[in-house]
Coordinates of C-alpha atoms in Angstrom, one line a residue:
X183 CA -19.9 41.0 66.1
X184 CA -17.0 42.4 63.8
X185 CA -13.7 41.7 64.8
X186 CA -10.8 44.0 66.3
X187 CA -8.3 44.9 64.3
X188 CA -5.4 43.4 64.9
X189 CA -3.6 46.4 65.2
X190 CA -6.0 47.4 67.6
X191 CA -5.4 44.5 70.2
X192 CA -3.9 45.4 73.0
X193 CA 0.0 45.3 74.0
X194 CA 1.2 42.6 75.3
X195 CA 2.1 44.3 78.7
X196 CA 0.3 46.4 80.7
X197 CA 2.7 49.3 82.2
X198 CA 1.3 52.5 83.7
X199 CA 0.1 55.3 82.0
X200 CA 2.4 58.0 82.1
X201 CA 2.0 61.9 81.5
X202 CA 1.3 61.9 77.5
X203 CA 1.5 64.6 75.2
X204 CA -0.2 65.2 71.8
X205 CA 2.1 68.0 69.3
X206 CA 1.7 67.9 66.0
X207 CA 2.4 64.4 64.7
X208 CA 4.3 63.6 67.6
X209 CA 3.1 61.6 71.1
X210 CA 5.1 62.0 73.9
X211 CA 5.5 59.8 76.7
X212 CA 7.4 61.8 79.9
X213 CA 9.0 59.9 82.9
X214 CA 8.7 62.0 86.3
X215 CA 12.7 63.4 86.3
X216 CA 12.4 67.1 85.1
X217 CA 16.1 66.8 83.9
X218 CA 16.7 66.2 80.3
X219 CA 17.0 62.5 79.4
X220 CA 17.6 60.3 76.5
X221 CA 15.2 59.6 74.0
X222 CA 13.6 56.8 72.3
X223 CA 11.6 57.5 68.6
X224 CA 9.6 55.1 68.0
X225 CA 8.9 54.9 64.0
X226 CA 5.6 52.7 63.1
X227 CA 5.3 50.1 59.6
X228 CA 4.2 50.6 56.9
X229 CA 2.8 51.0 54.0
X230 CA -0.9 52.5 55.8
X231 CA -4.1 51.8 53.8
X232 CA -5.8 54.9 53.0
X233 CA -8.9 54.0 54.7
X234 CA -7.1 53.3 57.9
X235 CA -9.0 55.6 60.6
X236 CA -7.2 55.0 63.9
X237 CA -3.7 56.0 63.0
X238 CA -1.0 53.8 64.4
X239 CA 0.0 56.6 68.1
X240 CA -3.6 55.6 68.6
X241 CA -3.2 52.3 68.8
X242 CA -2.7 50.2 72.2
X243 CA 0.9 48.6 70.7
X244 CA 2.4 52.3 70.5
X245 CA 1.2 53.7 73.5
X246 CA 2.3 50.5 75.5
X247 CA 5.5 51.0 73.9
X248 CA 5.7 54.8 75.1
X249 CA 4.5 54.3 78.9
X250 CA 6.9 50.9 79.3
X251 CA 9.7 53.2 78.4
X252 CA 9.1 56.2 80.0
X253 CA 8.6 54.0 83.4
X254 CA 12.1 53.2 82.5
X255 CA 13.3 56.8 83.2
X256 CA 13.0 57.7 79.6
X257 CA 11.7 60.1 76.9
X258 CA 9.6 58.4 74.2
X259 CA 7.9 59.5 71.6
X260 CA 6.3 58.0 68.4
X261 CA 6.1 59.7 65.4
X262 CA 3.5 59.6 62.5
X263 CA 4.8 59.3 59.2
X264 CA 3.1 59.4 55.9
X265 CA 4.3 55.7 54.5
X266 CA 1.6 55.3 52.3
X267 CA 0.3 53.9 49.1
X268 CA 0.4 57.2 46.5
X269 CA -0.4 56.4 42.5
X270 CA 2.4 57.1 40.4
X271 CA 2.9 57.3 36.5
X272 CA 4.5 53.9 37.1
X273 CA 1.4 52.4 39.1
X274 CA 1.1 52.4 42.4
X275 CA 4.7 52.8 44.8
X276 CA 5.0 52.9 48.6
X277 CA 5.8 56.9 49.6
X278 CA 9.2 55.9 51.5
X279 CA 10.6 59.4 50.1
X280 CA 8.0 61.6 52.2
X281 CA 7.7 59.6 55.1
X282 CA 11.8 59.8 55.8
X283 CA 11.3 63.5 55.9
X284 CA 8.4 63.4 58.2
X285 CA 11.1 61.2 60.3
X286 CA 14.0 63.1 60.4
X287 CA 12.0 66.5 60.7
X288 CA 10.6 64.7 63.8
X289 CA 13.8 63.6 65.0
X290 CA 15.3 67.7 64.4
X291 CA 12.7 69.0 66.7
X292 CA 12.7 66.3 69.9
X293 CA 16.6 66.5 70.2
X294 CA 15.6 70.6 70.2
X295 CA 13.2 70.0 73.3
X296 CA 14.8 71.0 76.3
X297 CA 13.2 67.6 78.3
X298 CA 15.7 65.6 76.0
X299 CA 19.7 64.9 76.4
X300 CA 20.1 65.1 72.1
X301 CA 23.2 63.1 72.7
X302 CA 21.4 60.2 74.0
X303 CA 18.4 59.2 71.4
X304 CA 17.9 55.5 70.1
X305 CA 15.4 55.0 66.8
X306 CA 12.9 52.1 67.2
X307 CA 11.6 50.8 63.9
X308 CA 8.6 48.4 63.5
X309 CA 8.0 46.3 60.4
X310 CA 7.6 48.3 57.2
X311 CA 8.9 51.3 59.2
X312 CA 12.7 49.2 58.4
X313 CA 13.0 50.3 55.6
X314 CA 13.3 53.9 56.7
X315 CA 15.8 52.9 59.6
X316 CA 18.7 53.1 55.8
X317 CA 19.9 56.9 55.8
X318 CA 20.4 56.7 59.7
X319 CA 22.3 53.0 59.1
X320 CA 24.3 55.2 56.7
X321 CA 24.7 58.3 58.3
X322 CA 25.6 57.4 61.5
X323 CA 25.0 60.3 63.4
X324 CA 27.1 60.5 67.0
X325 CA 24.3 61.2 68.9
X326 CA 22.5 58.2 67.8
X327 CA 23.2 55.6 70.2
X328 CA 21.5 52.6 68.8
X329 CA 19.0 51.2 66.2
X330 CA 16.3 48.4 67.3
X331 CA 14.3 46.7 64.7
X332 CA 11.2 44.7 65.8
X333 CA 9.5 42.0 62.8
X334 CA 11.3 45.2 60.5
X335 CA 11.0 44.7 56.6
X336 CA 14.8 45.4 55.6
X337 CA 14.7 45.1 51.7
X338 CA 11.9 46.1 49.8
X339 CA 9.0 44.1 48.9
X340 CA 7.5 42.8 45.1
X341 CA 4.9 45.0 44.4
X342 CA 6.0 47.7 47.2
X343 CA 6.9 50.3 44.4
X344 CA 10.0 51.2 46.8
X345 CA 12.7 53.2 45.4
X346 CA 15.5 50.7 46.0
X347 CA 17.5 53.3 47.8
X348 CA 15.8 52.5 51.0
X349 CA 17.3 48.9 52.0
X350 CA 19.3 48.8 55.4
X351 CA 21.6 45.5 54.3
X352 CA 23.3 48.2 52.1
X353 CA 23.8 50.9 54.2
X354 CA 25.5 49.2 57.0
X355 CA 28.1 47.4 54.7
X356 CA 29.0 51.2 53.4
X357 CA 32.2 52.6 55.1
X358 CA 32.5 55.7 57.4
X359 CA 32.1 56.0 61.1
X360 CA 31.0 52.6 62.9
X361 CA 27.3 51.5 62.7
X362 CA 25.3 52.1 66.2
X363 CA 24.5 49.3 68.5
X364 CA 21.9 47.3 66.3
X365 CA 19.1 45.2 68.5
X366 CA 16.9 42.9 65.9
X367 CA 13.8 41.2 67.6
X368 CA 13.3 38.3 65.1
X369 CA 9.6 36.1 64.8
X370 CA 9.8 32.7 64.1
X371 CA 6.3 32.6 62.2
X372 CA 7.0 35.6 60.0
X373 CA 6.2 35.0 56.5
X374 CA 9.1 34.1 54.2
X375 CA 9.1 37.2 52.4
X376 CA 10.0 39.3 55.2
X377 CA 11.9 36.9 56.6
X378 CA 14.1 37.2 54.1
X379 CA 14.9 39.9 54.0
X380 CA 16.3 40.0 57.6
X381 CA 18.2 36.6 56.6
X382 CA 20.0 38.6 54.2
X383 CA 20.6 41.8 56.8
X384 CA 21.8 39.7 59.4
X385 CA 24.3 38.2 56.7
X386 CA 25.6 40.8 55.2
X387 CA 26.4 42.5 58.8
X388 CA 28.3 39.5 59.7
X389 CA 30.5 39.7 56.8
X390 CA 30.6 43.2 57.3
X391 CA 31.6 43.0 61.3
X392 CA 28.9 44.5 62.1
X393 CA 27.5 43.3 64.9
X394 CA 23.9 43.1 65.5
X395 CA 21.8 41.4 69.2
X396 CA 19.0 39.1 68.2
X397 CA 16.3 38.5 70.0
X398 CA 14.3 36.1 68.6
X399 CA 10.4 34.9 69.4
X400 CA 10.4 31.3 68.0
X401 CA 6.6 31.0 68.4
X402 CA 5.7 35.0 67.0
X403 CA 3.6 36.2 64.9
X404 CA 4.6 39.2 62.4
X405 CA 2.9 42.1 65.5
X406 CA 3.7 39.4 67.9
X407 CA 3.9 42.3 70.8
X408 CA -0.5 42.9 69.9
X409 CA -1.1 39.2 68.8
X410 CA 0.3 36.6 71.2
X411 CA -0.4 37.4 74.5
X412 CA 2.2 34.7 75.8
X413 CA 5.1 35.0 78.1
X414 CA 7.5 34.8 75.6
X415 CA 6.2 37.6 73.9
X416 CA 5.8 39.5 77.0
X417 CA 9.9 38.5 78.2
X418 CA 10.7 39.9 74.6
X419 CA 9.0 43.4 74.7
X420 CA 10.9 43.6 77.8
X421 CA 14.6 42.4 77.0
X422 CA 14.4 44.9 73.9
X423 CA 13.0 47.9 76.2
X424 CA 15.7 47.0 78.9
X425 CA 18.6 46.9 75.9
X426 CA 17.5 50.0 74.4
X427 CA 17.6 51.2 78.0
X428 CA 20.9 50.2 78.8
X429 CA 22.4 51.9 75.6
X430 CA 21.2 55.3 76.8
X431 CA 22.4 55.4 80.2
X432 CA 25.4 53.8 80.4

């Protein structure tokens, strides 16, 4: 028998399905109020393989993502972005530059949608999806209440073809307006690589003042919240949901 995907696992909770809508490259996950409410974007990892065939809104991790917060009285929505692998004159280079546009295109349109308070929205980046967390670190946007980053890549990686524009321990050490709450859920089994580059986040937004709420899953996997079905993993998903939460409503 061949074996599932692991990004085809299932969440590590099991909240109830909620109403879902399909537009475009956006899924929507609605709570019952009919009143506008804040939203919460959730922006997948990356680089995609081209042969991939269930795109990441299709898989259980997203969509248990989406219902958990909409049973929390919120809007959430995950949006498909094209962070591939495209050949360049250079050799092959990770398409950050495209997939930042499918992003903040995304994020024009659901503050537009009159089911959504736009001065309430929090962006949720997973894994390689960090990377494209930077120009919001940098921008700083008033209606952006907070940033949470779950096992996110925040520097890019050898052999990622990244422009290096795209790394987040740079942006939030630039002045301006202060840097949105940050929430970083933090594996203890990640590989060193990646786990580097958070080392090196997390440092230079202490020396910055920046501060930034860890949560950290000492026995995780990198996709912990699809991979280890354990209560620690399960007490995780649901600190970060509840802290996002709490950003939005207070």
């Amino acid at each position: 028998m061949e074996e599932v995907p692991g990004y085809l696992r299932p969440f590590v909770l099991s909240p109830a399905d909620c109403r879902h809508e399909r537009e475009s490259n956006l899924d929507w996950y609605l709570p019952e109020s009919g009143e506008p409410q804040p939203a919460v974007i959730l922006v997948h990892g990356g680089p995609l393989p081209p042969e991939l065939h269930a795109t990441p809104r299709d898989w259980p991790v997203y969509r248990g993502y989406g219902n958990l917060l909409a049973s929390l009285g919120l809007v959430a929505v995950t949006v498909e972005h094209r962070m591939r692998v495209v050949a360049t004159a250079q050799g092959p280079a990770t398409d950050c530059a495209t997939a930042v546009l499918d992003v903040a295109s995304a994020v024009e349109r659901i503050r537009a949608d009159p089911r959504v308070d736009p001065e309430r929205i929090a962006l949720w980046f997973f894994s390689g999806g960090g990377l494209l967390s930077t120009d919001w670190l940098r921008e700083r946007p008033a209606w952006l209440r907070t940033v949470a980053l779950t096992y996110p890549v925040l520097a890019p990686m050898p052999g990622w073809g990244v422009d290096p524009r795209f790394e987040p321990s740079a942006a939030i050490t630039e002045p301006g307006t202060p840097v949105p709450p940050l929430l970083l859920t933090r594996v203890g089994l990640e590989a060193d690589a990646v786990a580097g580059t958070v080392a090196v986040f997390l440092k230079a937004a202490a020396d910055t003042g920046v501060p930034v709420e860890v949560i950290d899953v000492p026995n995780g996997h990198h996709a912990f919240d699809m991979l280890d079905h354990t209560d620690e993993s399960r007490r995780a998903v649901e600190q970060a949901a509840n802290w996002v939460s709490a950003r939005l409503t207070r």
